[in-house]
Amino acid sequence: MEVEAARRDASALDPELLQLPELAPGALRENSTIADALYTQWLVLPETTKLVKSLIEDAKGGGALNVAGSSASTNAASSSSLPSMFPAGSAPPLSPRSTAGSPRVMRRGSGAGPSTLGSPLKLVSEPVREVIPQFYFKNGRPPPKDLKEQCLSRLDHLFFAGEGLQIQEFRPVIKDICKLPSFLSGVLFKKIDAACSGTVTRDAFIAYWINENKITLDTPSQIFEILRKPGCSYLTQEDFKPVLKELLATHPGLEFLQGTPEFQERYAETVIYRIFYSINRCGNGHLTLRELKRGNLVAAMQQLDEEEDINKVLRYFSYEHFYVIYCKFWELDTDHDFLIDKENLIRYGNHSLTYRIVDRVFAQVPRKFTSMTEGKMGYEDFVYFILSEEDKSSEPSLEYWFKCIDLDGNGILSTNEMQFFYEEQLHRMECMAQEPVLFEDILCQMIDMIGPENETYFTLRDLKKCKLSGNIFNILFNLNKFMAFETRDPFLIRQERENPTLTEWDRFAHREYIRLSMEEDGEDASNGSGDVWDESLEAPF
């Protein structure tokens, strides 16, 4: 009934009223039957019939269709040939045409089969296949042509008439061509001269440095490749010994050690131990390329190659730092068997450490001892201990002492664990007639100092976020440093502000070196005379 009523309403309209330029989408949604009726009525108009017949005849005859290629021009042509519902000159302006929202366009597009009318859809061409340049090279990125030519021209000035270079002549090559520290020349020379012929030819150097793409590597990777053994993906302490041997033989700041090979060996060992303490964070003795890049060893080696005063290179290579470490060990090693036990270590720092923390160290909780003697600490173990004890602001030190305090090894420092170590501190304060500080009070102070995520325990992450976290361990097992922290010496605070780049270890080593040198000068003065100098009393350092 509704459809028939719509047909009667549509037939009552004037045909000229059916030529609507645009229909509102809202009207169609309200009553779609009116649109169907209007479309059916339009098809039976005489003008529409003539238009359809002419199009069919043109299509059968193979001629061009007299229809515009776009929906806008089609509407314009149809409006010129078909009568309009408005009198001439009285039509209001049309709204902007939108092919996406036009019901007539949508209706034409919904029909099956190809359409001869213009389509709003455009043909999409196939995507152009982009060639991605190679970004991974197993043996390193090949050098650019200009870099290769520049390197070859420099080599022509260093290698004369195709003759090879001997090891003492090879230093300019590693300085000018490789841009690496000069004390690596011996290691690189032997790396290239695998046959041990005693010379390195120009072709042999090109084959190793340029053809194997070593020239395009970054500096840490170049040093890593030079030092590592074939087939190894890490560096060991043995890999650094040839470097230290050449450094001792060539650096002007170490010439005074030429006559004391024993202390040359001790210096080299100390430097290597310090390197692995700071950089080899997992502590397995295998220094990876990632660890080498993250550390500051390469920068220290470059500074060392340019600086004649060895003591100005504070990282790893300072002779004064070695002197302090070795003398401290020698003071504790009373029988001079190069091993120290618990009773020796308890005397460290004027008996500043508690027995409980020394027991944990000798239980090898923070680090397994390298000495083969039961209950004895070797020189390497002592280097790790003194570096951790005198610079508790460093991450290796925090990890070292955290393991000692973490009695159950669950990764957190609970209140009971901290109280267990503080009890001995409290007893020592009472014996020294010091005003004791209750653990409850000191715990509140530590919580305020660290600001942990959970106030019931401390994690290693909490300690690493705070610059004052080293004081936590001093409070728990080092009485002398605990009392110094409570008194806040203004002189030390001013020193820290004047030299903020110096670490706690740097300041300690500087003070101890001055003290030890003054003691040595005093011994020399008391044992010598004004007229006679006994060379046997001179220290070998």
Coordinates of C-alpha atoms in Angstrom, one line a residue:
M1 CA 0.0 0.0 0.0
E2 CA 2.8 2.4 0.8
V3 CA 4.5 1.8 -2.5
E4 CA 1.3 2.4 -4.5
A5 CA 0.6 5.6 -2.6
A6 CA 4.1 6.8 -3.3
R7 CA 3.6 6.0 -7.1
R8 CA 0.4 8.0 -7.1
D9 CA 2.1 10.9 -5.4
A10 CA 5.0 10.8 -7.9
S11 CA 2.7 10.6 -10.9
A12 CA 0.8 13.7 -9.7
L13 CA 4.0 15.7 -10.0
D14 CA 5.0 17.8 -13.1
P15 CA 7.8 16.0 -15.0
E16 CA 9.8 19.2 -15.0
L17 CA 9.8 19.0 -11.2
L18 CA 11.6 15.7 -11.3
Q19 CA 14.9 17.0 -12.7
L20 CA 16.5 17.7 -9.3
P21 CA 20.1 18.9 -9.4
E22 CA 20.9 17.3 -6.1
L23 CA 19.0 15.3 -3.5
A24 CA 19.5 15.6 0.2
P25 CA 20.8 12.4 1.7
G26 CA 18.7 13.0 4.8
A27 CA 15.4 12.9 2.8
L28 CA 16.4 9.6 1.1
R29 CA 17.2 8.0 4.5
E30 CA 13.8 9.0 5.9
N31 CA 11.8 7.5 3.0
S32 CA 13.7 5.4 0.4
T33 CA 10.6 4.4 -1.5
I34 CA 10.2 8.0 -2.8
A35 CA 13.6 7.8 -4.4
D36 CA 12.8 4.5 -6.1
A37 CA 9.5 5.9 -7.4
L38 CA 11.2 9.1 -8.7
Y39 CA 13.9 7.0 -10.5
T40 CA 11.3 4.8 -12.1
Q41 CA 9.3 7.8 -13.2
W42 CA 12.4 9.5 -14.7
L43 CA 13.1 6.4 -16.8
V44 CA 9.7 6.6 -18.6
L45 CA 10.1 10.2 -19.6
P46 CA 10.3 10.8 -23.4
E47 CA 13.5 12.7 -23.1
T48 CA 15.1 9.9 -21.1
T49 CA 13.9 7.3 -23.6
K50 CA 15.4 9.2 -26.5
L51 CA 18.7 9.6 -24.6
V52 CA 18.9 5.9 -23.8
K53 CA 18.1 4.8 -27.4
S54 CA 20.7 7.2 -28.8
L55 CA 23.3 5.8 -26.5
I56 CA 22.5 2.2 -27.4
E57 CA 22.7 3.0 -31.2
D58 CA 26.0 4.7 -30.7
A59 CA 27.3 1.7 -28.8
K60 CA 26.1 -0.8 -31.4
G61 CA 27.7 1.3 -34.2
G62 CA 31.0 1.6 -32.5
G63 CA 31.0 5.3 -32.4
A64 CA 32.0 7.5 -29.5
L65 CA 29.3 8.0 -26.8
N66 CA 28.1 11.5 -26.5
V67 CA 28.6 11.4 -22.7
A68 CA 31.1 13.4 -20.7
G69 CA 33.8 11.6 -18.7
S70 CA 33.0 13.0 -15.3
S71 CA 30.0 13.0 -13.1
A72 CA 30.0 16.8 -12.9
S73 CA 30.0 17.2 -16.7
T74 CA 27.3 14.6 -17.1
N75 CA 25.1 16.4 -14.7
A76 CA 25.7 19.6 -16.6
A77 CA 24.9 18.0 -20.0
S78 CA 21.7 16.4 -18.7
S79 CA 20.6 19.6 -17.1
S80 CA 21.0 21.4 -20.5
S81 CA 19.0 18.8 -22.5
L82 CA 16.3 18.1 -19.9
P83 CA 13.8 20.6 -18.6
S84 CA 14.4 22.3 -15.3
M85 CA 12.0 22.6 -12.4
F86 CA 12.8 26.2 -11.8
P87 CA 11.9 29.2 -14.2
A88 CA 14.8 30.8 -15.9
G89 CA 16.9 33.1 -13.7
S90 CA 15.2 32.0 -10.5
A91 CA 17.3 29.0 -9.6
P92 CA 19.3 29.3 -6.3
P93 CA 23.0 28.4 -6.3
L94 CA 23.8 24.7 -6.0
S95 CA 25.8 23.4 -3.0
P96 CA 29.3 22.1 -3.7
R97 CA 29.2 18.7 -5.4
S98 CA 30.5 15.7 -3.4
T99 CA 30.9 12.6 -5.4
A100 CA 31.4 10.6 -2.3
G101 CA 28.1 11.6 -0.7
S102 CA 25.9 11.8 -3.9
P103 CA 23.2 9.1 -3.9
R104 CA 23.2 9.1 -7.7
V105 CA 26.9 8.4 -7.9
M106 CA 26.6 5.7 -5.3
R107 CA 23.7 4.1 -7.2
R108 CA 25.7 4.1 -10.4
G109 CA 28.7 2.6 -8.7
S110 CA 26.7 -0.2 -7.2
G111 CA 25.6 -1.6 -10.5
A112 CA 27.2 -4.8 -11.8
G113 CA 29.5 -4.9 -14.8
P114 CA 31.8 -2.3 -16.3
S115 CA 30.5 1.2 -16.8
T116 CA 31.1 3.5 -19.8
L117 CA 30.7 6.5 -17.5
G118 CA 33.7 8.1 -15.8
S119 CA 34.6 6.5 -12.4
P120 CA 35.9 8.4 -9.5
L121 CA 38.3 5.6 -8.7
K122 CA 41.8 5.9 -10.2
L123 CA 44.0 3.1 -11.3
V124 CA 46.7 2.3 -8.7
S125 CA 50.0 1.5 -10.2
E126 CA 52.1 -1.2 -8.7
P127 CA 54.5 0.0 -6.0
V128 CA 58.1 0.6 -7.1
R129 CA 60.4 -1.9 -5.5
E130 CA 63.0 0.0 -3.6
V131 CA 66.5 -1.4 -3.3
I132 CA 67.7 -1.4 0.3
P133 CA 71.4 -1.0 0.5
Q134 CA 73.4 -3.6 2.4
F135 CA 73.8 -2.6 6.0
Y136 CA 75.4 -5.7 7.6
F137 CA 78.9 -6.8 6.7
K138 CA 80.2 -9.9 8.4
N139 CA 83.8 -8.7 8.2
G140 CA 83.1 -5.0 8.6
R141 CA 82.0 -2.3 6.1
P142 CA 84.4 -2.0 3.1
P143 CA 86.3 1.3 3.1
P144 CA 85.2 4.1 0.8
K145 CA 87.3 4.6 -2.3
D146 CA 88.7 8.0 -1.1
L147 CA 89.6 6.7 2.3
K148 CA 91.4 3.7 0.8
E149 CA 93.3 5.9 -1.6
Q150 CA 94.3 8.2 1.1
C151 CA 95.6 5.4 3.3
L152 CA 97.6 3.9 0.4
S153 CA 99.3 7.2 -0.4
R154 CA 100.4 7.5 3.2
L155 CA 101.7 4.0 3.1
D156 CA 103.9 4.9 0.1
H157 CA 105.8 7.3 2.3
L158 CA 106.3 4.8 5.1
F159 CA 107.3 1.7 3.1
F160 CA 110.3 2.5 0.9
A161 CA 110.8 0.6 -2.4
G162 CA 108.6 -2.2 -1.3
E163 CA 110.8 -3.1 1.6
G164 CA 109.3 -4.3 4.9
L165 CA 109.5 -2.6 8.3
Q166 CA 111.0 -4.1 11.4
I167 CA 109.2 -3.8 14.8
Q168 CA 111.1 -0.8 16.0
E169 CA 110.2 1.0 12.7
F170 CA 106.5 0.2 12.9
R171 CA 105.4 2.8 15.5
P172 CA 104.8 5.6 12.8
V173 CA 102.4 3.2 11.0
I174 CA 100.1 2.7 14.0
K175 CA 100.3 6.4 14.9
D176 CA 99.8 7.9 11.4
I177 CA 97.8 5.3 9.6
C178 CA 95.9 3.4 12.3
K179 CA 95.4 6.5 14.6
L180 CA 95.9 4.2 17.6
P181 CA 98.2 4.5 20.7
S182 CA 101.8 3.8 19.9
F183 CA 102.3 1.2 22.6
L184 CA 100.0 -1.1 20.6
S185 CA 102.5 -1.3 17.7
G186 CA 104.2 -4.4 18.9
V187 CA 101.0 -6.3 19.3
L188 CA 99.8 -5.3 15.8
F189 CA 103.2 -6.0 14.3
K190 CA 103.1 -9.6 15.6
K191 CA 99.4 -9.9 14.6
I192 CA 100.4 -9.2 10.9
D193 CA 103.7 -11.0 11.0
A194 CA 102.1 -14.4 11.8
A195 CA 105.1 -16.2 10.3
C196 CA 107.5 -14.4 12.7
S197 CA 109.7 -13.3 9.8
G198 CA 110.7 -10.1 11.7
T199 CA 109.3 -7.7 9.0
V200 CA 105.9 -6.5 7.9
T201 CA 105.6 -5.7 4.2
R202 CA 103.3 -3.1 2.6
D203 CA 101.2 -5.8 1.0
A204 CA 100.9 -7.7 4.3
F205 CA 99.7 -4.6 6.1
I206 CA 97.2 -3.8 3.3
A207 CA 95.9 -7.3 3.4
Y208 CA 95.2 -7.1 7.2
W209 CA 94.2 -3.5 7.7
I210 CA 92.5 -2.5 4.5
N211 CA 91.3 -5.7 2.8
E212 CA 89.9 -7.1 6.0
N213 CA 88.1 -3.8 6.6
K214 CA 89.8 -3.0 9.9
I215 CA 90.2 0.6 8.7
T216 CA 86.5 1.3 8.8
L217 CA 85.9 0.0 12.4
D218 CA 85.6 2.3 15.4
T219 CA 88.6 2.7 17.7
P220 CA 87.4 0.3 20.4
S221 CA 86.6 -2.4 17.8
Q222 CA 90.1 -1.9 16.2
I223 CA 91.8 -2.3 19.6
F224 CA 89.6 -5.3 20.4
E225 CA 90.5 -7.0 17.1
I226 CA 94.2 -6.3 17.6
L227 CA 94.3 -7.7 21.2
R228 CA 92.1 -10.7 21.0
K229 CA 93.3 -14.2 20.2
P230 CA 92.1 -15.9 16.9
G231 CA 88.8 -17.5 17.4
C232 CA 88.0 -15.8 20.8
S233 CA 85.1 -13.4 21.2
Y234 CA 86.6 -11.8 24.4
L235 CA 89.8 -10.5 25.9
T236 CA 91.6 -12.0 28.9
Q237 CA 94.2 -10.6 31.3
E238 CA 96.9 -12.4 29.2
D239 CA 96.0 -10.3 26.2
F240 CA 97.0 -7.1 27.9
K241 CA 100.4 -8.2 29.1
P242 CA 102.2 -7.5 25.8
V243 CA 100.7 -4.0 25.8
L244 CA 101.9 -3.2 29.3
K245 CA 105.3 -4.7 28.5
E246 CA 105.7 -2.3 25.6
L247 CA 104.3 0.6 27.6
L248 CA 106.9 0.1 30.4
A249 CA 109.7 -0.1 27.7
T250 CA 108.7 3.1 25.8
H251 CA 106.8 5.5 28.1
P252 CA 109.0 8.3 29.4
G253 CA 107.1 8.4 32.7
L254 CA 108.1 4.8 33.5
E255 CA 111.8 5.0 32.6
F256 CA 112.8 4.9 36.3
L257 CA 111.5 1.4 36.5
Q258 CA 113.9 0.0 33.9
G259 CA 116.3 -1.3 36.5
T260 CA 113.6 -3.0 38.7
P261 CA 111.9 -5.7 36.6
E262 CA 110.1 -7.1 39.6
F263 CA 108.2 -3.8 40.1
Q264 CA 107.6 -3.5 36.4
E265 CA 105.7 -6.8 36.6
R266 CA 103.8 -5.7 39.7
Y267 CA 102.8 -2.4 38.0
A268 CA 101.6 -4.2 34.9
E269 CA 99.5 -6.7 37.1
T270 CA 98.0 -3.8 39.0
V271 CA 97.0 -2.0 35.9
I272 CA 95.4 -5.1 34.4
Y273 CA 93.5 -5.9 37.7
R274 CA 92.1 -2.3 37.8
I275 CA 91.0 -2.6 34.2
F276 CA 89.1 -5.8 34.8
Y277 CA 87.7 -4.5 38.1
S278 CA 86.1 -1.5 36.4
I279 CA 85.1 -2.8 33.0
N280 CA 84.5 -6.6 33.3
R281 CA 81.3 -6.1 35.3
C282 CA 80.2 -9.8 35.2
G283 CA 83.6 -10.7 36.8
N284 CA 84.2 -13.8 34.7
G285 CA 87.6 -12.6 33.4
H286 CA 86.3 -12.4 29.8
L287 CA 86.2 -8.8 28.6
T288 CA 83.8 -8.4 25.7
L289 CA 83.7 -5.8 23.0
R290 CA 80.4 -4.4 24.5
E291 CA 82.2 -3.9 27.9
L292 CA 85.2 -2.3 26.2
K293 CA 82.9 0.2 24.4
R294 CA 81.0 1.0 27.5
G295 CA 84.1 1.6 29.6
N296 CA 86.7 4.5 29.6
L297 CA 89.8 2.4 28.8
V298 CA 90.2 3.6 25.2
A299 CA 90.0 7.2 26.3
A300 CA 92.6 6.5 29.0
M301 CA 94.9 4.8 26.5
Q302 CA 94.7 7.7 24.1
Q303 CA 95.4 10.2 27.0
L304 CA 98.4 8.0 28.1
D305 CA 99.9 8.1 24.6
E306 CA 99.9 11.9 24.6
E307 CA 100.8 12.6 28.3
E308 CA 104.4 12.2 29.5
D309 CA 103.5 12.5 33.2
I310 CA 102.1 9.0 33.9
N311 CA 100.6 10.2 37.2
K312 CA 98.2 12.6 35.4
V313 CA 96.4 9.6 33.8
L314 CA 94.3 8.8 36.8
R315 CA 92.4 6.0 35.2
Y316 CA 94.2 2.7 35.5
F317 CA 97.8 3.8 34.6
S318 CA 98.9 6.2 37.4
Y319 CA 102.1 5.0 39.0
E320 CA 101.2 6.8 42.3
H321 CA 98.0 4.7 42.5
F322 CA 100.0 1.5 42.0
Y323 CA 102.4 2.7 44.7
V324 CA 99.6 3.1 47.2
I325 CA 98.0 -0.2 46.5
Y326 CA 101.3 -2.2 46.6
C327 CA 102.5 -0.5 49.8
K328 CA 99.2 -1.1 51.5
F329 CA 99.4 -4.7 50.7
W330 CA 103.0 -4.9 51.8
E331 CA 102.1 -3.3 55.2
L332 CA 99.5 -6.0 55.9
D333 CA 101.6 -8.9 54.5
T334 CA 103.8 -9.2 57.6
D335 CA 105.6 -12.4 56.6
H336 CA 105.9 -11.2 53.0
D337 CA 104.6 -14.4 51.4
F338 CA 102.4 -12.3 49.1
L339 CA 99.3 -13.6 50.9
I340 CA 97.2 -12.1 53.7
D341 CA 94.8 -13.7 56.1
K342 CA 91.9 -12.5 58.3
E343 CA 94.1 -11.2 61.0
N344 CA 96.2 -9.2 58.5
L345 CA 93.1 -7.7 56.9
I346 CA 91.5 -6.7 60.2
R347 CA 94.4 -4.3 60.7
Y348 CA 93.5 -2.4 57.5
G349 CA 92.7 1.3 58.0
N350 CA 93.8 1.3 61.6
H351 CA 91.3 -1.5 62.5
S352 CA 88.4 0.3 60.9
L353 CA 86.5 -2.8 59.7
T354 CA 84.4 -5.1 61.8
Y355 CA 85.1 -8.8 62.1
R356 CA 81.8 -9.7 60.6
I357 CA 82.4 -7.9 57.3
V358 CA 86.0 -9.4 57.1
D359 CA 84.4 -12.8 57.6
R360 CA 82.1 -12.2 54.7
V361 CA 85.1 -11.1 52.5
F362 CA 87.0 -14.3 53.4
A363 CA 83.9 -16.4 52.8
Q364 CA 84.4 -15.2 49.2
V365 CA 80.9 -14.0 49.0
P366 CA 81.6 -10.8 46.9
R367 CA 84.2 -12.5 44.8
K368 CA 86.0 -15.8 44.6
F369 CA 89.7 -15.6 45.6
T370 CA 92.3 -16.2 42.9
S371 CA 94.9 -17.5 45.4
M372 CA 95.2 -21.2 45.6
T373 CA 95.8 -21.2 49.4
E374 CA 92.9 -21.8 51.7
G375 CA 92.0 -18.9 53.9
K376 CA 94.4 -16.6 52.2
M377 CA 93.9 -13.5 50.0
G378 CA 96.2 -12.9 47.1
Y379 CA 97.4 -9.6 45.6
E380 CA 94.7 -9.6 42.9
D381 CA 92.0 -10.2 45.5
F382 CA 93.4 -7.3 47.6
V383 CA 93.3 -4.9 44.6
Y384 CA 89.6 -5.6 44.3
F385 CA 89.1 -5.2 48.0
I386 CA 90.9 -1.8 48.4
L387 CA 89.3 -0.3 45.3
S388 CA 85.9 -1.3 46.7
E389 CA 86.7 -0.1 50.2
E390 CA 88.1 3.3 49.3
D391 CA 85.6 4.3 46.6
K392 CA 82.1 3.2 47.6
S393 CA 80.5 5.5 45.2
S394 CA 81.4 3.4 42.2
E395 CA 79.1 0.7 40.9
P396 CA 81.6 -2.2 41.2
S397 CA 82.1 -1.2 44.9
L398 CA 78.3 -1.0 45.5
E399 CA 77.9 -4.5 44.0
Y400 CA 80.9 -5.8 46.0
W401 CA 79.5 -4.7 49.4
F402 CA 75.9 -5.4 48.6
K403 CA 76.7 -9.0 48.3
C404 CA 78.4 -9.0 51.6
I405 CA 75.5 -7.5 53.5
D406 CA 72.9 -9.6 51.7
L407 CA 73.2 -12.6 54.0
D408 CA 70.5 -14.8 52.3
G409 CA 71.3 -13.7 48.8
N410 CA 67.7 -12.7 47.9
G411 CA 68.8 -9.4 46.3
I412 CA 67.5 -7.1 49.0
L413 CA 69.0 -5.7 52.2
S414 CA 66.4 -6.2 55.0
T415 CA 66.3 -4.5 58.3
N416 CA 67.5 -7.6 60.1
E417 CA 70.5 -8.0 57.8
M418 CA 71.6 -4.4 58.3
Q419 CA 71.0 -4.6 62.1
F420 CA 73.2 -7.7 62.2
F421 CA 76.2 -5.8 61.0
Y422 CA 75.5 -2.6 62.9
E423 CA 75.4 -4.4 66.2
E424 CA 79.2 -4.8 66.2
Q425 CA 79.5 -1.1 65.3
L426 CA 77.4 -0.2 68.2
H427 CA 79.5 -2.4 70.5
R428 CA 82.7 -0.7 69.3
M429 CA 81.3 2.8 69.9
E430 CA 80.5 1.8 73.5
C431 CA 84.0 0.4 74.0
M432 CA 85.5 3.7 72.7
A433 CA 83.3 5.7 75.0
Q434 CA 81.5 7.2 72.0
E435 CA 77.9 8.2 72.3
P436 CA 76.1 5.2 70.8
V437 CA 73.5 5.8 68.0
L438 CA 70.6 3.4 68.2
F439 CA 69.8 1.3 65.1
E440 CA 66.3 2.7 64.9
D441 CA 67.6 6.2 64.6
I442 CA 70.3 5.3 62.1
L443 CA 67.8 3.3 60.1
C444 CA 65.6 6.4 59.7
Q445 CA 68.6 8.4 58.6
M446 CA 69.6 5.8 56.0
I447 CA 66.0 5.7 54.6
D448 CA 66.0 9.5 54.3
M449 CA 69.4 9.4 52.6
I450 CA 68.6 6.7 50.1
G451 CA 64.8 7.2 49.5
P452 CA 64.1 3.5 48.6
E453 CA 61.1 2.5 46.6
N454 CA 60.0 0.3 49.6
E455 CA 61.1 1.6 53.0
T456 CA 61.2 -1.9 54.5
Y457 CA 64.3 -2.9 52.5
F458 CA 67.0 -1.6 50.2
T459 CA 67.7 -2.9 46.7
L460 CA 70.9 -2.5 44.6
R461 CA 68.9 -0.3 42.3
D462 CA 68.0 2.0 45.2
L463 CA 71.7 2.3 46.1
K464 CA 72.8 3.0 42.6
K465 CA 70.4 5.9 42.2
C466 CA 71.8 7.8 45.3
K467 CA 75.2 9.5 45.3
L468 CA 75.5 9.0 49.1
S469 CA 74.8 5.3 49.1
G470 CA 78.4 4.5 50.0
N471 CA 77.9 6.0 53.4
I472 CA 75.4 3.2 54.1
F473 CA 78.2 0.6 54.1
N474 CA 80.4 2.9 56.2
I475 CA 77.7 3.1 58.8
L476 CA 77.3 -0.7 58.9
F477 CA 81.0 -1.8 59.1
N478 CA 83.6 1.0 58.9
L479 CA 83.7 2.9 62.2
N480 CA 86.3 5.4 61.3
K481 CA 84.5 6.5 58.1
F482 CA 81.2 6.5 59.9
M483 CA 82.5 8.9 62.5
A484 CA 84.1 11.1 59.8
F485 CA 80.7 11.2 58.0
E486 CA 79.0 12.3 61.2
T487 CA 81.4 15.1 61.9
R488 CA 81.4 16.4 58.3
D489 CA 85.0 17.7 58.0
P490 CA 84.6 21.2 56.3
F491 CA 88.1 20.9 54.8
L492 CA 87.2 17.6 53.0
I493 CA 83.9 19.1 51.8
R494 CA 85.7 22.1 50.3
Q495 CA 88.2 19.8 48.6
E496 CA 85.4 17.8 47.0
R497 CA 83.8 21.0 45.7
E498 CA 87.0 22.3 44.2
N499 CA 87.7 19.1 42.3
P500 CA 84.4 17.5 41.5
T501 CA 85.9 15.3 38.7
L502 CA 88.1 13.4 41.2
T503 CA 86.7 10.2 42.6
E504 CA 86.9 9.1 46.3
W505 CA 89.7 6.7 45.2
D506 CA 91.6 9.6 43.5
R507 CA 91.5 11.7 46.7
F508 CA 92.5 8.7 48.9
A509 CA 95.4 7.7 46.7
H510 CA 96.7 11.2 46.6
R511 CA 96.6 11.6 50.4
E512 CA 98.2 8.1 51.0
Y513 CA 100.9 8.7 48.4
I514 CA 102.0 11.9 50.2
R515 CA 101.9 10.2 53.6
L516 CA 103.9 7.2 52.3
S517 CA 106.5 9.4 50.6
M518 CA 106.9 11.5 53.7
E519 CA 107.5 8.3 55.8
E520 CA 110.0 7.0 53.3
D521 CA 111.8 10.3 53.3
G522 CA 111.9 10.3 57.1
E523 CA 113.4 6.8 57.1
D524 CA 116.0 7.8 54.6
A525 CA 116.9 10.8 56.7
S526 CA 117.2 8.8 59.9
N527 CA 119.2 6.0 58.3
G528 CA 121.6 8.2 56.3
S529 CA 124.0 11.0 57.2
G530 CA 124.9 14.3 55.7
D531 CA 128.1 13.0 54.0
V532 CA 127.2 9.4 53.0
W533 CA 124.3 8.2 51.0
D534 CA 123.5 4.5 51.3
E535 CA 122.0 3.4 48.0
S536 CA 120.8 0.2 49.5
L537 CA 118.2 2.1 51.6
E538 CA 116.7 3.8 48.6
A539 CA 113.2 2.5 47.8
P540 CA 112.9 0.6 44.5
F541 CA 109.9 2.6 43.6

